[in-house]
Every structure is written in structure tokens, then in C-alpha cells.
CSV table of C-alpha atoms in Angstrom, one decimal:
chain,number,residue,atom,x,y,z
A,1,UNK,CA,-28.2,-6.1,-8.1
A,2,UNK,CA,-25.5,-7.9,-6.0
A,3,UNK,CA,-28.1,-10.2,-4.6
A,4,UNK,CA,-27.2,-11.7,-1.3
A,5,UNK,CA,-23.7,-11.0,-0.1
A,6,UNK,CA,-21.9,-12.6,2.9
A,7,UNK,CA,-18.6,-11.7,4.6
A,8,UNK,CA,-16.2,-13.2,5.4
A,9,UNK,CA,-15.9,-16.1,3.0
A,10,UNK,CA,-13.6,-18.0,5.4
A,11,UNK,CA,-12.9,-17.6,9.1
A,12,UNK,CA,-11.0,-19.5,11.7
A,13,UNK,CA,-11.8,-19.0,15.3
A,14,UNK,CA,-10.5,-20.4,18.6
A,15,UNK,CA,-12.9,-21.9,21.1
A,16,UNK,CA,-14.6,-19.2,23.1
A,17,UNK,CA,-14.1,-16.4,20.7
A,18,UNK,CA,-17.1,-14.4,19.4
A,19,UNK,CA,-17.7,-13.1,15.9
A,20,UNK,CA,-20.4,-11.8,13.6
A,21,UNK,CA,-21.1,-13.2,10.2
A,22,UNK,CA,-22.4,-10.4,7.9
A,23,UNK,CA,-25.3,-10.8,5.4
A,24,UNK,CA,-26.8,-8.2,3.2
A,25,UNK,CA,-29.3,-8.2,0.3
A,26,UNK,CA,-30.2,-5.4,-2.1
A,27,UNK,CA,-33.5,-6.9,-3.4
A,28,UNK,CA,-35.7,-5.3,-0.8
A,29,UNK,CA,-36.7,-8.8,0.4
A,30,UNK,CA,-38.7,-9.0,3.7
A,31,UNK,CA,-37.7,-12.5,4.5
A,32,UNK,CA,-34.1,-13.5,5.5
A,33,UNK,CA,-32.7,-16.6,7.1
A,34,UNK,CA,-29.5,-18.3,8.2
A,35,UNK,CA,-28.7,-22.0,7.6
A,36,UNK,CA,-25.8,-24.1,8.5
A,37,UNK,CA,-24.7,-27.0,6.2
A,38,UNK,CA,-22.9,-30.0,7.6
A,39,UNK,CA,-21.9,-33.1,5.7
A,40,UNK,CA,-24.8,-35.6,5.5
A,41,UNK,CA,-27.2,-33.3,7.3
A,42,UNK,CA,-28.3,-31.0,4.6
A,43,UNK,CA,-29.3,-27.4,5.5
A,44,UNK,CA,-30.6,-26.7,8.9
A,45,UNK,CA,-32.3,-23.5,9.8
A,46,UNK,CA,-30.7,-21.4,12.6
A,47,UNK,CA,-32.8,-18.2,12.7
A,48,UNK,CA,-35.0,-16.3,10.4
A,49,UNK,CA,-36.6,-12.9,10.1
A,50,UNK,CA,-39.9,-11.9,8.4
A,51,UNK,CA,-39.1,-8.2,8.4
A,52,UNK,CA,-37.1,-5.5,10.1
A,53,UNK,CA,-37.3,-5.8,13.9
A,54,UNK,CA,-38.8,-9.3,13.8
A,55,UNK,CA,-36.7,-12.5,14.3
A,56,UNK,CA,-37.5,-16.0,15.3
A,57,UNK,CA,-35.7,-19.3,16.0
A,58,UNK,CA,-35.3,-22.2,13.6
A,59,UNK,CA,-34.2,-25.8,14.2
A,60,UNK,CA,-30.8,-25.1,15.7
A,61,UNK,CA,-30.6,-21.7,17.3
A,62,UNK,CA,-28.5,-22.4,20.4
A,63,UNK,CA,-25.2,-20.5,20.4
A,64,UNK,CA,-26.3,-18.0,17.8
A,65,UNK,CA,-28.0,-14.6,18.0
A,66,UNK,CA,-29.5,-12.4,15.3
A,67,UNK,CA,-31.0,-9.0,14.9
A,68,UNK,CA,-32.7,-7.2,12.0
A,69,UNK,CA,-32.4,-3.5,12.3
A,70,UNK,CA,-32.8,-2.8,8.6
A,71,UNK,CA,-34.4,-4.6,5.7
A,72,UNK,CA,-31.0,-5.1,4.0
A,73,UNK,CA,-28.9,-6.6,6.8
A,74,UNK,CA,-29.2,-9.7,8.9
A,75,UNK,CA,-26.0,-10.5,10.9
A,76,UNK,CA,-25.5,-13.7,12.7
A,77,UNK,CA,-23.5,-13.6,16.0
A,78,UNK,CA,-21.6,-16.5,17.5
A,79,UNK,CA,-21.4,-15.7,21.2
A,80,UNK,CA,-18.8,-18.1,22.3
A,81,UNK,CA,-17.6,-20.3,19.5
A,82,UNK,CA,-17.4,-24.1,19.9
A,83,UNK,CA,-15.9,-26.8,17.6
A,84,UNK,CA,-19.5,-28.0,17.0
A,85,UNK,CA,-20.1,-24.8,15.2
A,86,UNK,CA,-17.6,-25.6,12.5
A,87,UNK,CA,-19.7,-25.5,9.4
A,88,UNK,CA,-20.6,-23.6,6.2
A,89,UNK,CA,-23.1,-20.9,6.9
A,90,UNK,CA,-25.6,-19.6,4.2
A,91,UNK,CA,-27.7,-16.5,4.4
A,92,UNK,CA,-30.8,-16.4,2.3
A,93,UNK,CA,-33.5,-13.9,1.3
A,94,UNK,CA,-36.8,-14.0,-0.4
A,95,UNK,CA,-39.7,-11.7,-1.0
A,96,UNK,CA,-42.0,-13.7,1.2
A,97,UNK,CA,-41.7,-16.7,3.6
A,98,UNK,CA,-43.9,-19.5,2.3
A,99,UNK,CA,-44.0,-19.5,-1.5
A,100,UNK,CA,-41.1,-17.6,-2.9
A,101,UNK,CA,-37.7,-18.5,-4.2
A,102,UNK,CA,-34.9,-18.3,-1.6
A,103,UNK,CA,-31.8,-16.7,-2.9
A,104,UNK,CA,-28.7,-17.9,-1.2
A,105,UNK,CA,-25.5,-16.0,-0.5
A,106,UNK,CA,-22.1,-17.6,-1.4
A,107,UNK,CA,-21.6,-18.9,2.2
A,108,UNK,CA,-19.1,-18.5,5.0
A,109,UNK,CA,-16.9,-21.4,5.8
A,110,UNK,CA,-16.2,-21.3,9.6
A,111,UNK,CA,-13.7,-23.4,11.4
A,112,UNK,CA,-13.5,-23.4,15.2
A,113,UNK,CA,-10.4,-24.9,16.7
B,1,UNK,CA,-42.5,-29.4,12.3
B,2,UNK,CA,-42.4,-31.4,9.2
B,3,UNK,CA,-39.6,-33.8,8.6
B,4,UNK,CA,-38.4,-34.1,5.0
B,5,UNK,CA,-36.6,-37.3,4.1
B,6,UNK,CA,-34.6,-37.5,0.9
B,7,UNK,CA,-33.3,-40.7,-0.8
B,8,UNK,CA,-30.9,-41.8,-2.0
B,9,UNK,CA,-28.1,-40.0,-0.2
B,10,UNK,CA,-25.7,-40.6,-3.0
B,11,UNK,CA,-26.0,-41.7,-6.6
B,12,UNK,CA,-23.3,-42.4,-9.1
B,13,UNK,CA,-24.3,-42.8,-12.7
B,14,UNK,CA,-22.7,-43.3,-16.1
B,15,UNK,CA,-23.2,-40.3,-18.4
B,16,UNK,CA,-26.3,-40.9,-20.4
B,17,UNK,CA,-28.1,-42.8,-17.6
B,18,UNK,CA,-31.2,-41.6,-15.9
B,19,UNK,CA,-31.3,-40.4,-12.3
B,20,UNK,CA,-34.1,-40.0,-9.8
B,21,UNK,CA,-34.2,-38.5,-6.3
B,22,UNK,CA,-37.2,-38.8,-4.0
B,23,UNK,CA,-38.4,-36.5,-1.2
B,24,UNK,CA,-40.9,-37.7,1.4
B,25,UNK,CA,-42.6,-35.8,4.2
B,26,UNK,CA,-44.2,-37.0,7.3
B,27,UNK,CA,-46.9,-34.3,6.9
B,28,UNK,CA,-48.8,-32.7,4.0
B,29,UNK,CA,-46.8,-30.0,2.3
B,30,UNK,CA,-48.3,-26.7,1.2
B,31,UNK,CA,-45.6,-26.6,-1.5
B,32,UNK,CA,-42.2,-28.0,-2.3
B,33,UNK,CA,-39.1,-26.5,-3.8
B,34,UNK,CA,-36.1,-28.1,-5.4
B,35,UNK,CA,-32.6,-26.6,-5.3
B,36,UNK,CA,-29.3,-27.6,-6.9
B,37,UNK,CA,-25.9,-27.1,-5.3
B,38,UNK,CA,-22.8,-27.5,-7.4
B,39,UNK,CA,-19.6,-28.6,-5.6
B,40,UNK,CA,-18.2,-25.7,-3.7
B,41,UNK,CA,-21.2,-23.5,-4.5
B,42,UNK,CA,-24.4,-22.4,-2.9
B,43,UNK,CA,-27.9,-23.8,-3.5
B,44,UNK,CA,-29.7,-22.4,-6.5
B,45,UNK,CA,-33.5,-22.6,-6.9
B,46,UNK,CA,-34.8,-24.9,-9.6
B,47,UNK,CA,-38.5,-25.1,-9.3
B,48,UNK,CA,-41.5,-24.9,-7.0
B,49,UNK,CA,-44.5,-27.3,-7.0
B,50,UNK,CA,-47.8,-26.3,-5.4
B,51,UNK,CA,-50.7,-28.4,-6.7
B,52,UNK,CA,-51.5,-32.0,-5.9
B,53,UNK,CA,-50.2,-34.3,-8.7
B,54,UNK,CA,-48.4,-31.4,-10.4
B,55,UNK,CA,-45.7,-32.3,-13.0
B,56,UNK,CA,-43.2,-29.7,-14.3
B,57,UNK,CA,-40.4,-30.1,-16.8
B,58,UNK,CA,-37.3,-28.2,-17.4
B,59,UNK,CA,-35.5,-29.6,-20.4
B,60,UNK,CA,-34.2,-33.0,-19.2
B,61,UNK,CA,-35.5,-32.5,-15.6
B,62,UNK,CA,-39.0,-33.6,-14.6
B,63,UNK,CA,-40.4,-32.7,-11.2
B,64,UNK,CA,-43.5,-34.3,-9.7
B,65,UNK,CA,-45.6,-33.6,-6.6
B,66,UNK,CA,-47.5,-36.5,-5.2
B,67,UNK,CA,-51.3,-36.6,-5.1
B,68,UNK,CA,-51.3,-36.5,-1.3
B,69,UNK,CA,-48.7,-33.7,-1.3
B,70,UNK,CA,-46.4,-35.7,0.9
B,71,UNK,CA,-43.8,-36.7,-1.6
B,72,UNK,CA,-42.0,-35.4,-4.6
B,73,UNK,CA,-39.4,-36.6,-7.1
B,74,UNK,CA,-36.9,-35.1,-9.5
B,75,UNK,CA,-36.0,-37.2,-12.5
B,76,UNK,CA,-33.1,-36.4,-14.9
B,77,UNK,CA,-33.1,-38.0,-18.3
B,78,UNK,CA,-29.8,-38.9,-19.9
B,79,UNK,CA,-27.5,-37.3,-17.3
B,80,UNK,CA,-24.6,-35.1,-18.4
B,81,UNK,CA,-21.5,-34.1,-16.5
B,82,UNK,CA,-23.1,-30.7,-15.9
B,83,UNK,CA,-25.7,-32.3,-13.8
B,84,UNK,CA,-23.2,-33.1,-11.0
B,85,UNK,CA,-24.1,-31.6,-7.7
B,86,UNK,CA,-26.4,-32.1,-4.7
B,87,UNK,CA,-30.1,-31.8,-5.2
B,88,UNK,CA,-32.2,-30.7,-2.3
B,89,UNK,CA,-35.9,-30.6,-1.7
B,90,UNK,CA,-37.4,-28.1,0.8
B,91,UNK,CA,-40.8,-28.0,2.4
B,92,UNK,CA,-41.2,-24.3,1.9
B,93,UNK,CA,-43.7,-23.5,4.6
B,94,UNK,CA,-41.5,-24.9,7.4
B,95,UNK,CA,-38.3,-23.9,5.6
B,96,UNK,CA,-36.8,-27.4,6.2
B,97,UNK,CA,-34.6,-29.0,3.7
B,98,UNK,CA,-34.0,-32.6,3.0
B,99,UNK,CA,-30.4,-33.9,3.5
B,100,UNK,CA,-29.9,-33.9,-0.3
B,101,UNK,CA,-28.9,-36.4,-2.9
B,102,UNK,CA,-25.4,-36.1,-4.2
B,103,UNK,CA,-25.1,-37.0,-7.9
B,104,UNK,CA,-21.8,-37.8,-9.5
B,105,UNK,CA,-21.6,-38.6,-13.2
B,106,UNK,CA,-18.9,-40.6,-14.9
B,107,UNK,CA,-18.1,-39.4,-18.4
């Protein structure tokens, strides 16, 4: 199993540009989520999904959209990038939501100029 | 939602010294998980605690869950350079992570 994969690993955007961060898992996990990590602030939940066709907002959803058309994929869309979205983004998956290990992808380091 | 506070934010120790990080929640936690993130890497699951007063050990690491299920701790005995990284606790139900404790170890 590849586990959780994320692309790209690095990305530089200009303010106002849009892009999609890709995330895929091959463990048949129902639950997937996106976090952003900023220095001194730990990991903050952006959006999550408990299964295909179901998504919900986390702590910091503004400026981001998600969709879950398949069990395997959970892309994160930045609609109009802002410098405040400069961060490292992690995608996770787990079998369930409340009591299971979260497996993290390798992360995408995004810089918005 | 629950707020998970973690202290200290940083800890620098001499190799061989012990290390402890604490996690405190404003509300009762259904369970708590601990993760380790090596520099430049991604968080990796260490352990989950579920029961009040639970204590689990992994070699030199000891994890405790408070009786009231509002706090938890991770203790490392005789730190090694391989212990370097940031340790996070997470209130699993609400999927919120503490800010983490960054551990550095001087050889």
C-alpha cells in the first residue's frame, strides 16, 4: 500500500491564483481530512469527510473548498490564494473518525506571494 | 469545541535526561492520541488512550491519561538523539491537536 499520497510536494502561487492540492489513499478508509500547519500553532483542521459525498468544515475552512466524489480522493481547492494561506498542508485518512489512527500524507508546502 | 493546550512549547535536554510534555483539555476527552513529527516530516501515530487513569508504555515512552480524562502526559526516560521532534496530542473526537512540544536533544 502507498498509504496517503499528496501532490505536489511544493508549490508557489501568486496572490489571487487558484489551485488544487491532491490527496489520495489506498487503504479504503472512510474518513479523510485536511490540516494546515503553521509555526507555533500546531495542526488546524480545515475540512473533513466521513465518506464519499459527505464533507464538513473544520476550524479554519474559509478560503478552501473540498469535495469527495470517491472513497480514495479528497482534493483541497484554494479559490483565490492569499499570503495568509502560506503553510504546510497535510491530508490524513483513517478507518473511522473518533477512535482510529490517523495516517498522514507527506505534506504540501505552499507559498503564496 | 474542545481546546487542547500543550506545554511546554519547547524543551531542550541533554542526552540521557528525562522529558515530559503535558496536554490539557477544557472539556472531558473521549480519548486522546499522541503523534510524533520528525523535523521535515509528517506526524506519525504513537498511541491512543481511552480509559480514565490509563497508563501505557512503549519502551522508554510512558503515556498517561488523567482520571478526569481532561489531561494527558508523555514521559520519555533517558532521551536519545532519535527522540528529537515535535510531539502532539490530539483530542480525537473533535480532531483538534495541541500546538505541540518541540524536543531537541544535545548529544
